[in-house]
CSV table of C-alpha atoms in Angstrom, one decimal:
chain,number,residue,atom,x,y,z
J,1,UNK,CA,-22.1,-48.2,18.2
J,2,UNK,CA,-22.7,-44.9,20.1
J,3,UNK,CA,-18.9,-44.8,21.0
J,4,UNK,CA,-18.1,-45.3,17.4
J,5,UNK,CA,-20.3,-42.4,16.2
J,6,UNK,CA,-18.9,-40.1,18.9
J,7,UNK,CA,-15.4,-41.0,17.9
J,8,UNK,CA,-16.1,-40.3,14.2
J,9,UNK,CA,-17.9,-37.0,15.1
J,10,UNK,CA,-14.9,-36.0,17.3
J,11,UNK,CA,-12.4,-36.7,14.5
J,12,UNK,CA,-14.5,-34.7,12.1
J,13,UNK,CA,-14.7,-31.7,14.5
J,14,UNK,CA,-10.9,-31.9,15.0
J,15,UNK,CA,-10.3,-31.9,11.2
J,16,UNK,CA,-12.6,-28.9,10.8
J,17,UNK,CA,-10.8,-27.0,13.6
J,18,UNK,CA,-7.4,-27.8,12.0
J,19,UNK,CA,-8.5,-26.7,8.6
J,20,UNK,CA,-10.4,-23.5,9.7
J,21,UNK,CA,-7.3,-21.3,9.6
J,22,UNK,CA,-6.6,-22.5,6.0
J,23,UNK,CA,-10.2,-21.7,5.0
J,24,UNK,CA,-10.0,-18.2,6.5
J,25,UNK,CA,-6.6,-17.5,4.9
J,26,UNK,CA,-6.2,-17.0,1.2
J,27,UNK,CA,-5.7,-14.5,-1.5
J,28,UNK,CA,-7.7,-12.0,-3.3
J,29,UNK,CA,-7.8,-8.5,-4.8
J,30,UNK,CA,-7.0,-5.3,-3.1
J,31,UNK,CA,-8.3,-2.3,-5.1
J,32,UNK,CA,-7.9,1.1,-3.5
J,33,UNK,CA,-8.6,4.6,-4.8
J,34,UNK,CA,-6.6,7.2,-2.9
J,35,UNK,CA,-6.0,10.9,-2.6
J,36,UNK,CA,-2.9,12.4,-0.9
J,37,UNK,CA,-1.3,15.6,0.3
J,38,UNK,CA,2.5,15.5,0.1
J,39,UNK,CA,5.1,17.7,1.8
J,40,UNK,CA,8.5,17.9,0.3
J,41,UNK,CA,10.8,18.4,3.4
J,42,UNK,CA,14.2,18.4,1.7
J,43,UNK,CA,15.5,19.0,-1.8
J,44,UNK,CA,18.9,19.3,-3.4
J,45,UNK,CA,19.1,21.1,-6.8
J,46,UNK,CA,21.7,21.6,-9.5
J,47,UNK,CA,20.4,24.8,-11.1
J,48,UNK,CA,16.7,24.1,-11.8
J,49,UNK,CA,17.2,20.3,-11.8
J,50,UNK,CA,16.1,18.5,-8.6
J,51,UNK,CA,18.8,15.9,-7.7
J,52,UNK,CA,17.3,14.5,-4.5
J,53,UNK,CA,13.8,14.9,-2.9
J,54,UNK,CA,12.6,13.7,0.5
J,55,UNK,CA,9.1,14.0,1.8
J,56,UNK,CA,5.9,12.6,3.3
J,57,UNK,CA,2.5,11.7,2.0
J,58,UNK,CA,-0.8,11.6,4.0
J,59,UNK,CA,-3.6,9.9,2.2
J,60,UNK,CA,-7.3,8.9,2.4
J,61,UNK,CA,-8.1,5.5,0.8
J,62,UNK,CA,-11.4,3.9,-0.3
J,63,UNK,CA,-11.9,0.6,-2.0
J,64,UNK,CA,-12.0,-3.1,-1.3
J,65,UNK,CA,-9.7,-5.7,0.2
J,66,UNK,CA,-10.7,-9.3,-0.6
J,67,UNK,CA,-14.3,-8.3,-1.2
J,68,UNK,CA,-14.6,-6.2,2.0
J,69,UNK,CA,-15.2,-2.5,1.5
J,70,UNK,CA,-12.6,-0.4,3.4
J,71,UNK,CA,-11.9,3.2,4.2
J,72,UNK,CA,-8.4,3.9,5.6
J,73,UNK,CA,-5.6,6.4,5.8
J,74,UNK,CA,-1.9,6.2,5.0
J,75,UNK,CA,1.2,7.8,6.3
J,76,UNK,CA,4.2,7.5,3.9
J,77,UNK,CA,7.8,8.7,3.6
J,78,UNK,CA,9.4,8.9,0.2
J,79,UNK,CA,12.8,9.5,-1.5
J,80,UNK,CA,13.4,10.5,-5.1
J,81,UNK,CA,16.8,10.5,-6.7
J,82,UNK,CA,17.6,11.9,-10.2
J,83,UNK,CA,19.6,10.0,-12.7
J,84,UNK,CA,21.4,12.8,-14.6
J,85,UNK,CA,22.2,10.6,-17.6
J,86,UNK,CA,18.6,9.6,-18.3
J,87,UNK,CA,17.0,12.7,-16.6
J,88,UNK,CA,14.7,10.2,-14.8
J,89,UNK,CA,13.7,10.4,-11.1
J,90,UNK,CA,13.7,7.1,-9.2
J,91,UNK,CA,11.1,7.2,-6.5
J,92,UNK,CA,10.7,4.9,-3.5
J,93,UNK,CA,8.0,5.3,-0.9
J,94,UNK,CA,7.1,3.2,2.2
J,95,UNK,CA,3.6,3.5,3.6
J,96,UNK,CA,1.6,2.3,6.6
J,97,UNK,CA,-2.1,2.0,5.6
J,98,UNK,CA,-4.0,2.0,8.8
J,99,UNK,CA,-7.6,0.8,9.0
J,100,UNK,CA,-8.0,1.2,12.8
J,101,UNK,CA,-5.9,0.9,15.9
J,102,UNK,CA,-5.1,-2.9,15.4
J,103,UNK,CA,-5.1,-3.4,11.6
J,104,UNK,CA,-2.6,-1.9,9.2
J,105,UNK,CA,-0.8,-2.9,5.9
J,106,UNK,CA,2.8,-1.9,5.2
J,107,UNK,CA,3.6,-1.3,1.5
J,108,UNK,CA,6.5,-0.2,-0.6
J,109,UNK,CA,6.0,1.7,-3.9
J,110,UNK,CA,8.7,2.1,-6.6
J,111,UNK,CA,8.3,4.3,-9.7
J,112,UNK,CA,10.5,6.1,-12.3
J,113,UNK,CA,9.4,9.2,-14.2
J,114,UNK,CA,10.6,12.4,-15.8
J,115,UNK,CA,10.5,15.5,-13.5
J,116,UNK,CA,7.6,17.1,-15.5
J,117,UNK,CA,5.4,13.9,-15.8
J,118,UNK,CA,1.9,14.4,-14.4
J,119,UNK,CA,1.0,10.6,-14.3
J,120,UNK,CA,2.6,7.2,-14.3
J,121,UNK,CA,2.6,3.6,-13.1
J,122,UNK,CA,4.6,2.2,-10.1
J,123,UNK,CA,5.1,-1.2,-8.6
J,124,UNK,CA,3.6,-2.0,-5.2
J,125,UNK,CA,4.9,-4.7,-2.8
J,126,UNK,CA,3.0,-5.6,0.4
J,127,UNK,CA,5.7,-5.9,3.2
J,128,UNK,CA,3.4,-7.3,5.9
J,129,UNK,CA,0.8,-6.0,8.3
J,130,UNK,CA,-0.7,-6.0,11.8
J,131,UNK,CA,-3.9,-7.4,13.2
J,132,UNK,CA,-6.0,-9.2,10.5
J,133,UNK,CA,-3.3,-8.3,8.0
J,134,UNK,CA,-0.4,-9.9,9.9
J,135,UNK,CA,1.9,-11.8,7.5
J,136,UNK,CA,0.2,-10.2,4.5
J,137,UNK,CA,2.1,-10.3,1.2
J,138,UNK,CA,1.5,-9.4,-2.4
J,139,UNK,CA,2.3,-7.2,-5.3
J,140,UNK,CA,0.7,-5.1,-8.0
J,141,UNK,CA,0.6,-1.7,-9.5
J,142,UNK,CA,-0.2,1.8,-8.6
J,143,UNK,CA,-1.5,4.3,-11.2
J,144,UNK,CA,-0.7,7.8,-10.0
J,145,UNK,CA,-1.5,11.4,-11.0
J,146,UNK,CA,0.2,14.5,-9.9
J,147,UNK,CA,-2.1,17.3,-8.8
J,148,UNK,CA,-1.3,21.0,-8.3
J,149,UNK,CA,1.0,22.4,-5.7
J,150,UNK,CA,-0.3,24.8,-3.1
J,151,UNK,CA,0.3,28.3,-4.5
J,152,UNK,CA,1.0,29.7,-1.1
J,153,UNK,CA,3.5,26.9,-0.2
J,154,UNK,CA,5.0,25.1,-3.2
J,155,UNK,CA,6.5,22.5,-0.9
J,156,UNK,CA,2.9,21.1,-0.5
J,157,UNK,CA,1.5,19.1,-3.4
J,158,UNK,CA,-1.3,16.7,-4.2
J,159,UNK,CA,-1.6,13.3,-5.8
J,160,UNK,CA,-4.4,10.8,-6.5
J,161,UNK,CA,-4.7,7.4,-8.1
J,162,UNK,CA,-5.5,3.7,-7.8
J,163,UNK,CA,-3.6,0.8,-6.3
J,164,UNK,CA,-4.4,-2.8,-7.5
J,165,UNK,CA,-2.7,-5.7,-5.6
J,166,UNK,CA,-3.1,-9.4,-5.4
J,167,UNK,CA,-3.0,-9.8,-1.6
J,168,UNK,CA,-2.3,-13.1,0.2
J,169,UNK,CA,-3.0,-13.6,3.9
J,170,UNK,CA,-1.6,-16.5,5.9
């Protein structure tokens, strides 16, 4: 009888150990408010019309990921190309949102807007991560607002907004 109870208990412990990674993994919301400084490092113009813009963003982020409050920073590169027939800028940015030395999320942002727009909505895709975010995936939206440019250096600008993503961890 004792051997039978030990065997059942051992099987239950093995089942719990095998299912534990599934219980830890899952999906949930990522809601981040952010504020960024951007630096336009290259531009090509046709008269006053920007044809191609290349730059970087450096951001501070606060919010929650799957119920856990987070404060993080991001380093991003971006590329904007003007469609002359629609007078619309197609924007793509790739970011590394780092939470500490071991944990980071990698994201891509895509948006289209008119050159004088001061706000808009973009699509966000989670491309993976490191540490506790390794294998992360998901998608959602980014609401953005354009802030003022530095009057002493017009290549430096500011932006702020909110990113909302349904995040899945393996």
